[in-house]
Short mmCIF file of N, CA and C and ligand atoms in Angstrom, two decimals:
data_model
loop_
_atom_site.label_atom_id
_atom_site.label_comp_id
_atom_site.label_asym_id
_atom_site.label_seq_id
_atom_site.Cartn_x
_atom_site.Cartn_y
_atom_site.Cartn_z
N UNK A 384 92.02 65.84 -6.83
CA UNK A 384 91.60 67.49 -7.91
C UNK A 384 93.47 67.53 -7.72
N UNK A 385 93.70 68.23 -8.38
CA UNK A 385 95.01 69.05 -8.57
C UNK A 385 95.08 70.55 -9.35
N UNK A 386 95.74 71.13 -8.29
CA UNK A 386 95.86 72.71 -8.24
C UNK A 386 96.21 72.59 -9.81
N UNK A 387 95.42 73.56 -10.78
CA UNK A 387 96.14 74.46 -11.57
C UNK A 387 96.29 75.62 -11.77
N UNK A 388 95.68 77.01 -10.76
CA UNK A 388 96.31 77.94 -10.54
C UNK A 388 95.78 78.01 -9.18
N UNK A 389 96.63 78.92 -8.50
CA UNK A 389 96.10 79.12 -7.07
C UNK A 389 95.46 80.48 -6.74
N UNK A 390 94.90 80.64 -5.41
CA UNK A 390 94.04 81.32 -4.93
C UNK A 390 95.70 82.35 -4.98
N UNK A 391 96.52 82.66 -5.02
CA UNK A 391 97.06 83.54 -5.13
C UNK A 391 97.60 84.75 -6.60
N UNK A 392 97.22 83.24 -7.33
CA UNK A 392 97.78 84.28 -8.47
C UNK A 392 96.24 84.19 -9.15
N UNK A 393 95.40 83.74 -8.69
CA UNK A 393 93.97 84.44 -9.38
C UNK A 393 93.91 85.98 -9.13
N UNK A 394 94.22 85.93 -7.88
CA UNK A 394 94.60 87.30 -7.13
C UNK A 394 95.40 88.78 -7.87
N UNK A 395 96.05 88.03 -7.83
CA UNK A 395 97.53 88.84 -9.00
C UNK A 395 96.50 89.07 -9.63
N UNK A 396 96.24 88.12 -10.89
CA UNK A 396 95.82 88.42 -12.40
C UNK A 396 95.11 89.55 -12.05
N UNK A 397 93.75 89.71 -10.94
CA UNK A 397 92.12 90.07 -11.05
C UNK A 397 92.88 91.53 -10.90
N UNK A 398 94.22 91.85 -10.29
CA UNK A 398 94.66 93.47 -9.28
C UNK A 398 95.47 93.70 -11.36
N UNK A 399 95.89 93.18 -11.77
CA UNK A 399 96.09 93.58 -13.52
C UNK A 399 95.30 93.54 -13.89
N UNK A 400 94.21 92.80 -14.54
CA UNK A 400 92.82 92.49 -14.87
C UNK A 400 92.48 93.87 -14.84
N UNK A 401 91.73 94.45 -13.61
CA UNK A 401 91.22 96.19 -12.58
C UNK A 401 92.47 96.31 -13.24
N UNK A 402 93.13 97.47 -12.99
CA UNK A 402 93.99 97.98 -13.91
C UNK A 402 93.91 98.75 -14.68
N UNK A 403 94.51 97.33 -15.54
CA UNK A 403 93.32 97.27 -17.37
C UNK A 403 92.30 98.15 -18.01
N UNK A 404 91.99 97.76 -17.16
CA UNK A 404 90.07 97.63 -17.32
C UNK A 404 89.37 98.86 -16.88
N UNK A 405 90.00 99.56 -15.36
CA UNK A 405 89.05 101.00 -14.89
C UNK A 405 89.47 101.84 -15.99
N UNK A 406 91.09 102.56 -16.37
CA UNK A 406 91.07 103.58 -17.53
C UNK A 406 90.61 103.57 -18.45
N UNK A 407 89.44 103.07 -18.96
CA UNK A 407 89.31 102.26 -20.40
C UNK A 407 87.14 103.10 -19.92
N UNK A 408 87.22 102.74 -17.98
CA UNK A 408 85.48 103.15 -18.47
C UNK A 408 85.77 104.94 -17.69
N UNK A 409 87.04 105.71 -17.39
CA UNK A 409 86.42 106.78 -16.20
C UNK A 409 85.55 107.35 -16.84
N UNK A 410 85.10 107.75 -17.64
CA UNK A 410 84.49 108.94 -18.11
C UNK A 410 82.97 107.95 -18.79
N UNK A 411 82.48 106.57 -18.64
CA UNK A 411 81.41 106.36 -19.58
C UNK A 411 80.75 105.28 -18.75
N UNK A 412 79.57 105.57 -18.88
CA UNK A 412 78.69 104.46 -17.75
C UNK A 412 78.39 103.57 -17.83
N UNK A 413 78.95 102.52 -16.97
CA UNK A 413 79.55 101.44 -17.50
C UNK A 413 78.62 100.58 -16.38
N UNK A 414 78.15 99.37 -17.54
CA UNK A 414 77.12 97.82 -16.27
C UNK A 414 78.21 96.64 -16.51
N UNK A 415 78.48 96.41 -15.79
CA UNK A 415 79.21 94.99 -15.94
C UNK A 415 77.87 93.91 -15.69
N UNK A 416 78.30 92.36 -16.53
CA UNK A 416 77.00 92.09 -16.74
C UNK A 416 77.66 90.05 -16.32
N UNK A 417 77.53 89.63 -15.14
CA UNK A 417 78.67 88.64 -14.91
C UNK A 417 77.55 87.57 -15.31
N UNK A 418 78.36 86.29 -16.33
CA UNK A 418 76.89 85.56 -15.77
C UNK A 418 77.20 84.48 -15.20
N UNK A 419 75.41 84.26 -15.09
CA UNK A 419 75.38 83.07 -14.01
C UNK A 419 75.87 81.90 -13.87
N UNK A 420 75.92 80.59 -13.42
CA UNK A 420 76.05 81.22 -11.64
C UNK A 420 78.11 81.03 -11.78
N UNK A 421 78.91 80.51 -12.78
CA UNK A 421 79.89 80.43 -12.63
C UNK A 421 81.59 81.62 -13.01
N UNK A 422 80.54 83.07 -12.79
CA UNK A 422 81.30 84.45 -12.83
C UNK A 422 80.70 85.03 -11.52
N UNK A 423 80.65 84.61 -10.22
CA UNK A 423 80.42 85.18 -9.14
C UNK A 423 81.59 85.14 -8.30
N UNK A 424 82.28 84.73 -8.50
CA UNK A 424 83.35 84.66 -8.17
C UNK A 424 84.22 86.36 -8.51
N UNK A 425 84.56 85.56 -10.05
CA UNK A 425 85.20 87.00 -10.69
C UNK A 425 84.79 88.03 -10.65
N UNK A 426 83.07 87.98 -10.83
CA UNK A 426 82.70 89.49 -10.50
C UNK A 426 83.37 90.47 -8.71
N UNK A 427 82.64 89.32 -8.72
CA UNK A 427 82.91 89.79 -6.94
C UNK A 427 84.23 90.43 -6.77
N UNK A 428 85.06 89.83 -7.51
CA UNK A 428 87.22 89.93 -6.95
C UNK A 428 87.16 91.49 -7.73
N UNK A 429 86.82 90.65 -9.07
CA UNK A 429 86.80 92.34 -9.92
C UNK A 429 86.48 93.58 -9.24
N UNK A 430 85.15 93.19 -8.92
CA UNK A 430 84.14 94.60 -9.04
C UNK A 430 84.50 95.91 -8.14
N UNK A 431 85.65 94.69 -7.28
CA UNK A 431 86.23 95.53 -5.71
C UNK A 431 87.13 95.89 -5.98
N UNK A 432 87.73 96.15 -7.36
CA UNK A 432 89.30 96.83 -7.16
C UNK A 432 88.46 97.84 -8.65
N UNK A 433 87.63 98.23 -8.65
CA UNK A 433 87.24 99.17 -10.09
C UNK A 433 86.64 100.23 -9.25
N UNK A 434 88.13 101.55 -8.83
CA UNK A 434 87.41 102.45 -8.89
C UNK A 434 86.97 103.78 -9.63
N UNK A 435 86.13 102.97 -10.07
CA UNK A 435 84.84 103.67 -11.14
C UNK A 435 83.60 103.81 -10.91
N UNK A 436 82.40 104.31 -11.14
CA UNK A 436 81.05 103.71 -11.54
C UNK A 436 80.86 103.18 -11.77
N UNK A 437 79.81 102.46 -11.29
CA UNK A 437 78.96 101.14 -12.27
C UNK A 437 77.92 100.41 -11.39
N UNK A 438 77.43 99.91 -12.40
CA UNK A 438 76.37 99.11 -12.44
C UNK A 438 76.37 97.66 -12.25
N UNK A 439 75.52 96.67 -11.60
CA UNK A 439 76.03 95.65 -11.73
C UNK A 439 74.63 94.83 -12.12
N UNK A 440 74.82 93.59 -14.04
CA UNK A 440 73.88 93.00 -14.10
C UNK A 440 74.03 91.67 -13.58
N UNK A 441 72.87 90.97 -14.56
CA UNK A 441 73.43 89.28 -14.08
C UNK A 441 71.77 89.19 -14.98
N UNK A 442 73.17 88.26 -16.07
CA UNK A 442 72.26 87.21 -16.73
C UNK A 442 72.68 85.96 -16.53
N UNK A 443 71.45 84.95 -16.86
CA UNK A 443 71.43 83.47 -16.57
C UNK A 443 71.68 82.72 -18.12
N UNK A 444 72.44 81.45 -17.99
CA UNK A 444 72.70 81.31 -18.89
C UNK A 444 73.40 79.89 -18.77
N UNK A 445 73.14 78.82 -19.33
CA UNK A 445 73.37 77.70 -18.56
C UNK A 445 73.32 76.35 -20.51
N UNK A 446 74.57 76.23 -20.48
CA UNK A 446 74.79 74.71 -22.12
C UNK A 446 75.31 73.37 -20.76
N UNK A 447 74.74 73.32 -19.74
CA UNK A 447 75.64 72.14 -18.91
C UNK A 447 75.52 70.67 -19.90
N UNK A 448 76.63 70.07 -19.22
CA UNK A 448 76.89 69.33 -19.95
C UNK A 448 77.98 68.16 -19.49
N UNK A 449 77.82 68.53 -17.94
CA UNK A 449 78.35 67.53 -17.19
C UNK A 449 79.79 67.76 -17.43
N UNK A 450 81.10 66.89 -17.15
CA UNK A 450 82.09 66.84 -17.43
C UNK A 450 82.42 66.80 -19.07
N UNK A 451 82.13 66.30 -19.77
CA UNK A 451 81.52 65.99 -21.47
C UNK A 451 81.56 67.84 -22.21
N UNK A 452 81.98 67.12 -22.09
CA UNK A 452 82.40 68.61 -23.30
C UNK A 452 81.78 69.55 -24.33
N UNK A 453 81.10 68.65 -24.58
CA UNK A 453 80.56 68.78 -26.34
C UNK A 453 79.72 69.78 -25.73
N UNK A 454 79.43 71.18 -26.50
CA UNK A 454 78.23 71.66 -26.33
C UNK A 454 77.35 71.58 -26.47
N UNK A 455 76.37 71.72 -25.17
CA UNK A 455 74.88 71.05 -25.26
C UNK A 455 74.11 73.25 -25.59
N UNK A 456 72.62 72.78 -25.25
CA UNK A 456 71.51 73.34 -25.90
C UNK A 456 71.73 74.82 -25.03
N UNK A 457 72.02 75.81 -25.45
CA UNK A 457 71.69 77.01 -24.56
C UNK A 457 70.85 77.19 -23.43
N UNK A 458 70.50 77.71 -22.54
CA UNK A 458 69.15 78.37 -22.24
C UNK A 458 69.92 79.69 -20.96
N UNK A 459 69.34 80.59 -22.14
CA UNK A 459 69.14 81.78 -21.56
C UNK A 459 68.00 82.53 -20.02
N UNK A 460 68.24 82.58 -19.35
CA UNK A 460 67.33 82.67 -18.44
C UNK A 460 66.70 84.23 -18.41
N UNK A 461 65.26 84.63 -17.94
CA UNK A 461 64.65 86.02 -18.56
C UNK A 461 65.06 86.48 -17.48
N UNK A 462 65.21 88.15 -16.94
CA UNK A 462 64.79 88.50 -16.68
C UNK A 462 65.81 89.50 -15.24
N UNK A 463 66.56 88.84 -15.80
CA UNK A 463 67.25 89.37 -14.52
C UNK A 463 68.73 90.71 -14.37
N UNK A 464 68.08 90.99 -16.82
CA UNK A 464 69.20 91.16 -16.81
C UNK A 464 68.74 93.65 -16.55
N UNK A 465 69.57 94.27 -16.08
CA UNK A 465 68.93 95.44 -15.92
C UNK A 465 69.18 96.07 -17.36
N UNK A 466 68.76 97.16 -17.42
CA UNK A 466 67.93 98.13 -18.89
C UNK A 466 69.69 98.27 -19.26
N UNK A 467 70.47 98.03 -20.11
CA UNK A 467 71.41 98.37 -20.95
C UNK A 467 71.97 99.59 -21.51
N UNK A 468 70.93 100.11 -22.22
CA UNK A 468 70.48 100.88 -23.42
C UNK A 468 71.43 102.25 -22.82
N UNK A 469 72.70 102.25 -23.81
CA UNK A 469 73.35 103.97 -23.94
C UNK A 469 74.39 103.15 -23.29
N UNK A 470 74.17 101.97 -22.64
CA UNK A 470 75.54 101.93 -21.31
C UNK A 470 76.69 100.87 -21.46
N UNK A 471 78.07 101.73 -21.83
CA UNK A 471 78.36 100.79 -21.68
C UNK A 471 78.79 99.05 -21.23
N UNK A 472 79.10 98.28 -21.79
CA UNK A 472 78.60 97.02 -20.66
C UNK A 472 80.44 95.92 -21.65
N UNK A 473 80.93 95.50 -19.84
CA UNK A 473 81.57 94.36 -19.87
C UNK A 473 80.67 93.09 -19.32
N UNK A 474 81.24 92.34 -20.41
CA UNK A 474 80.46 91.01 -19.96
C UNK A 474 81.33 90.21 -19.09
N UNK A 475 81.15 89.32 -18.24
CA UNK A 475 82.28 89.08 -17.74
C UNK A 475 82.19 87.61 -18.01
N UNK A 476 82.53 86.00 -17.91
CA UNK A 476 82.43 84.73 -17.59
C UNK A 476 83.26 84.23 -16.68
N UNK A 477 83.09 83.06 -16.32
CA UNK A 477 84.15 82.43 -15.45
C UNK A 477 84.83 81.82 -16.85
N UNK A 478 84.42 81.39 -18.15
CA UNK A 478 85.58 80.27 -19.47
C UNK A 478 85.03 80.57 -20.14
N UNK A 479 86.09 80.45 -21.32
CA UNK A 479 85.75 80.97 -23.33
C UNK A 479 85.75 79.06 -23.13
N UNK A 480 84.75 78.66 -23.92
CA UNK A 480 85.75 77.06 -24.08
C UNK A 480 84.71 77.29 -25.80
N UNK A 481 83.80 76.74 -26.06
CA UNK A 481 83.16 76.91 -27.70
C UNK A 481 83.06 78.67 -27.84
N UNK A 482 82.86 79.29 -27.04
CA UNK A 482 82.22 80.61 -27.70
C UNK A 482 80.14 80.94 -27.88
N UNK A 483 80.02 79.43 -27.43
CA UNK A 483 78.51 79.92 -27.93
C UNK A 483 77.76 80.64 -26.64
N UNK A 484 77.97 80.66 -25.49
CA UNK A 484 77.22 81.44 -24.44
C UNK A 484 77.86 82.53 -25.26
N UNK A 485 79.29 83.42 -24.80
CA UNK A 485 79.38 84.41 -24.91
C UNK A 485 79.30 85.47 -26.19
N UNK A 486 79.31 84.34 -27.05
CA UNK A 486 78.51 85.22 -28.84
C UNK A 486 77.90 85.43 -28.42
N UNK A 487 75.91 84.28 -28.30
CA UNK A 487 75.06 85.34 -28.04
C UNK A 487 74.51 85.92 -27.24
N UNK A 488 75.29 86.40 -25.87
CA UNK A 488 75.05 86.80 -25.07
C UNK A 488 75.39 88.26 -25.46
N UNK A 489 76.79 88.29 -26.12
CA UNK A 489 77.27 89.86 -26.86
C UNK A 489 75.94 90.27 -27.23
N UNK A 490 75.65 89.35 -28.46
CA UNK A 490 74.45 89.32 -29.16
C UNK A 490 73.16 90.32 -28.89
N UNK A 491 73.11 89.34 -27.64
CA UNK A 491 72.03 89.89 -26.66
C UNK A 491 71.91 91.03 -25.69
N UNK A 492 73.43 91.67 -26.30
CA UNK A 492 73.61 92.99 -25.45
C UNK A 492 73.37 94.06 -26.25
N UNK A 493 73.95 93.74 -27.37
CA UNK A 493 73.96 95.13 -28.73
C UNK A 493 71.78 95.23 -28.86
N UNK A 494 71.53 94.10 -28.87
CA UNK A 494 69.76 94.15 -29.18
C UNK A 494 69.41 95.00 -28.29
N UNK A 495 69.74 94.69 -27.07
CA UNK A 495 68.90 95.08 -26.13
C UNK A 495 69.13 97.15 -26.37
N UNK A 496 70.84 97.08 -27.32
CA UNK A 496 71.03 98.22 -26.86
C UNK A 496 71.89 99.79 -26.34
N UNK A 497 73.35 98.26 -25.77
CA UNK A 497 73.58 98.99 -24.47
C UNK A 497 75.21 99.60 -25.80
N UNK A 498 75.57 100.54 -25.17
CA UNK A 498 76.39 101.70 -26.04
C UNK A 498 77.77 101.03 -26.52
N UNK A 499 78.15 100.02 -26.26
CA UNK A 499 79.48 99.55 -26.34
C UNK A 499 78.95 97.93 -25.23
N UNK A 500 80.01 97.00 -26.05
CA UNK A 500 80.17 95.24 -25.63
C UNK A 500 81.44 94.94 -25.27
N UNK A 501 82.01 94.61 -24.37
CA UNK A 501 83.65 94.23 -24.62
C UNK A 501 83.60 93.05 -23.44
N UNK A 502 83.98 91.48 -23.42
CA UNK A 502 84.05 90.60 -23.00
C UNK A 502 85.20 90.54 -22.12
N UNK A 503 85.39 89.89 -20.90
CA UNK A 503 86.64 89.82 -20.20
C UNK A 503 86.20 88.12 -19.36
N UNK A 504 87.99 87.78 -19.46
CA UNK A 504 86.63 85.94 -19.17
C UNK A 504 87.94 85.58 -17.63
N UNK A 505 87.91 84.50 -17.24
CA UNK A 505 88.95 84.56 -15.83
C UNK A 505 89.95 83.86 -17.04
N UNK A 506 89.27 82.52 -17.54
CA UNK A 506 90.10 81.44 -18.47
C UNK A 506 89.65 81.36 -19.93
N UNK A 507 90.25 80.92 -20.73
CA UNK A 507 89.95 80.62 -21.90
C UNK A 507 91.02 79.09 -22.56
N UNK A 508 90.54 78.22 -23.10
CA UNK A 508 90.71 77.01 -23.37
C UNK A 508 90.92 76.94 -24.52
N UNK A 509 92.00 76.45 -24.78
CA UNK A 509 92.76 76.95 -25.97
C UNK A 509 92.68 75.45 -26.95
N UNK A 510 92.55 75.92 -27.81
CA UNK A 510 92.22 75.03 -29.15
C UNK A 510 90.45 75.02 -29.50
N UNK A 511 89.62 75.51 -28.76
CA UNK A 511 88.18 75.15 -28.53
C UNK A 511 87.12 75.84 -29.19
N UNK A 512 88.05 76.72 -29.32
CA UNK A 512 86.78 78.08 -29.61
C UNK A 512 85.53 77.67 -31.08
N UNK A 513 84.41 78.08 -30.74
CA UNK A 513 84.24 77.82 -32.91
C UNK A 513 82.82 78.64 -32.56
N UNK A 514 82.55 79.68 -32.11
CA UNK A 514 81.55 80.59 -32.40
C UNK A 514 83.00 81.65 -31.63
N UNK A 515 82.22 82.74 -33.19
CA UNK A 515 83.43 83.62 -33.08
C UNK A 515 82.92 85.10 -32.65
N UNK A 516 83.94 85.09 -31.44
CA UNK A 516 83.69 86.19 -30.49
C UNK A 516 85.16 86.66 -29.66
N UNK A 517 84.68 88.09 -29.90
CA UNK A 517 86.44 88.79 -28.97
C UNK A 517 86.45 89.24 -28.14
N UNK A 518 86.88 88.21 -26.91
CA UNK A 518 87.55 88.74 -25.82
C UNK A 518 88.47 89.83 -25.46
N UNK A 519 87.96 90.63 -24.63
CA UNK A 519 88.98 92.30 -24.59
C UNK A 519 89.91 91.82 -23.96
N UNK A 520 90.08 90.94 -22.37
CA UNK A 520 90.31 90.69 -21.68
C UNK A 520 90.33 89.31 -21.01
N UNK A 521 91.45 88.51 -21.05
CA UNK A 521 91.66 86.92 -20.70
C UNK A 521 92.51 87.09 -19.12
N UNK A 522 92.22 86.39 -18.00
CA UNK A 522 93.31 85.83 -17.26
C UNK A 522 94.42 85.23 -17.08
N UNK A 523 93.65 84.03 -17.61
CA UNK A 523 94.98 83.02 -18.06
C UNK A 523 94.01 81.93 -19.05
N UNK A 524 95.25 81.84 -20.35
CA UNK A 524 95.54 81.07 -20.95
C UNK A 524 95.14 78.79 -20.37
N UNK A 525 93.92 78.41 -20.32
CA UNK A 525 94.56 76.96 -19.64
C UNK A 525 94.14 75.96 -21.33
N UNK A 526 94.61 74.76 -20.51
CA UNK A 526 94.82 73.58 -21.98
C UNK A 526 93.22 72.91 -21.93
N UNK A 527 93.18 71.67 -22.38
CA UNK A 527 91.84 71.56 -22.84
C UNK A 527 91.34 70.65 -22.17
N UNK A 528 90.90 70.63 -20.18
CA UNK A 528 90.74 69.99 -19.49
C UNK A 528 89.91 70.64 -18.87
N UNK A 529 89.32 69.29 -17.76
CA UNK A 529 87.86 70.83 -16.54
C UNK A 529 88.22 70.39 -15.53
N UNK A 530 87.54 71.83 -15.38
CA UNK A 530 88.15 72.63 -14.41
C UNK A 530 87.28 72.90 -13.76
N UNK A 531 87.50 72.80 -11.99
CA UNK A 531 86.87 73.53 -10.95
C UNK A 531 87.55 74.36 -10.33
N UNK A 532 86.12 74.84 -9.35
CA UNK A 532 86.37 75.64 -8.62
C UNK A 532 86.39 77.19 -8.64
N UNK A 533 86.44 78.19 -7.84
CA UNK A 533 86.42 79.69 -8.39
C UNK A 533 85.85 80.54 -9.43
N UNK A 534 83.86 79.52 -8.76
CA UNK A 534 82.80 79.39 -9.98
C UNK A 534 82.47 78.66 -10.59
N UNK A 535 83.29 77.93 -11.39
CA UNK A 535 83.36 76.66 -11.95
C UNK A 535 82.80 75.50 -11.26
N UNK A 536 81.84 74.93 -11.84
CA UNK A 536 81.27 73.58 -11.30
C UNK A 536 81.52 72.00 -12.44
N UNK A 537 81.23 71.64 -10.75
CA UNK A 537 81.05 69.71 -11.58
C UNK A 537 79.49 69.65 -11.12
N UNK A 538 78.52 68.43 -11.29
CA UNK A 538 77.54 69.34 -10.78
C UNK A 538 77.10 69.69 -9.61
N UNK A 539 77.20 71.27 -9.97
CA UNK A 539 76.88 72.26 -9.08
C UNK A 539 77.40 72.48 -8.36
N UNK A 540 77.98 71.25 -8.41
CA UNK A 540 79.61 71.28 -7.02
C UNK A 540 80.72 72.32 -6.83
N UNK A 541 81.44 72.23 -5.79
CA UNK A 541 82.89 72.69 -6.03
C UNK A 541 83.31 74.40 -6.78
N UNK A 542 82.61 74.96 -6.73
CA UNK A 542 82.34 76.30 -6.98
C UNK A 542 83.31 77.24 -5.94
N UNK A 543 82.48 77.04 -5.17
CA UNK A 543 83.34 77.94 -3.51
C UNK A 543 84.99 77.90 -3.88
N UNK A 544 86.09 77.19 -3.74
CA UNK A 544 86.95 76.73 -3.70
C UNK A 544 88.08 78.20 -4.57
N UNK A 545 88.85 78.28 -3.26
CA UNK A 545 89.10 80.08 -4.00
C UNK A 545 90.66 79.19 -5.65
N UNK A 546 90.89 78.48 -5.65
CA UNK A 546 91.65 78.40 -7.31
C UNK A 546 91.24 76.76 -7.55
N UNK A 547 91.02 77.19 -8.76
CA UNK A 547 91.21 76.15 -9.91
C UNK A 547 91.88 75.20 -10.32
N UNK A 548 91.01 74.04 -10.14
CA UNK A 548 91.87 72.52 -9.78
C UNK A 548 91.00 71.93 -11.06
N UNK A 549 91.95 70.50 -12.11
CA UNK A 549 91.41 69.67 -12.24
C UNK A 549 90.65 68.55 -11.87
N UNK A 550 89.67 68.20 -11.97
CA UNK A 550 89.03 67.02 -11.60
C UNK A 550 89.93 65.49 -12.54
N UNK A 551 90.19 64.46 -11.76
CA UNK A 551 91.63 64.01 -12.03
C UNK A 551 90.71 62.81 -12.62
P1 5GP B 1216 80.68 77.79 -24.22
O1 5GP B 1216 79.40 78.85 -24.46
O2 5GP B 1216 82.00 78.63 -24.58
O3 5GP B 1216 80.75 76.64 -25.02
O4 5GP B 1216 80.87 77.15 -22.66
C1 5GP B 1216 80.90 77.98 -21.65
C2 5GP B 1216 80.35 77.40 -20.19
O5 5GP B 1216 80.92 76.40 -20.14
C3 5GP B 1216 81.19 77.89 -19.10
O6 5GP B 1216 80.66 79.26 -18.50
C4 5GP B 1216 81.27 77.25 -18.38
O7 5GP B 1216 79.64 76.76 -17.72
C5 5GP B 1216 81.12 76.16 -19.02
N1 5GP B 1216 82.46 74.81 -19.19
C6 5GP B 1216 83.25 75.31 -20.40
N2 5GP B 1216 84.03 74.34 -19.75
C7 5GP B 1216 84.39 74.17 -18.41
C8 5GP B 1216 84.76 73.66 -17.82
O8 5GP B 1216 86.69 72.64 -17.76
N3 5GP B 1216 84.62 73.12 -16.63
C9 5GP B 1216 83.59 74.00 -16.22
N4 5GP B 1216 82.72 73.75 -14.86
N5 5GP B 1216 82.89 74.45 -16.75
C10 5GP B 1216 83.26 74.68 -17.89
MG1 MG B 1217 78.90 79.17 -17.09
#
């Protein structure tokens, strides 16, 4: 395993993202929606730096394909998402790859009556996007390599690593 982004780099970048994000929601009812399971670290670290009132929602999505990064069938789980009607949603995910997951969830949040939907991802893979999705906040641009750690898994393992690494 080779470390691509260190713990310190991640934490510093999330400080910066929080400083950009918080002012946008000072006077607007905010719901942060995390995509399970990969966004849990990013969500936990980000929300603790946002000094604005907020609610947290979770949505389950998986397009599991192991290390093979051709997009698979997307599964959206039921029932974990709180009522977002009239609320300003910031959707969080670990990584933007093809964009399939986030484009579908943005649409779903609009359908459920969100007042606005913005998207924040910790990582964006270069040269991979196939589905239109506007990403408002990006932690790091990374090359097209399979990464693990800080929420990202391989066979459901390695999520607990505090850094991002490539699997050799
Ligand atoms: P998309 O729908 O944008 O193609 O894919 C997004 C999802 O694919 C992410 O939420 C993540 O679960 C998974 N994914 C994409 N690239 C990687 C990667 O390099 N490593 C891991 N562990 N998961 C990835
Ligand atoms: Mg994911």
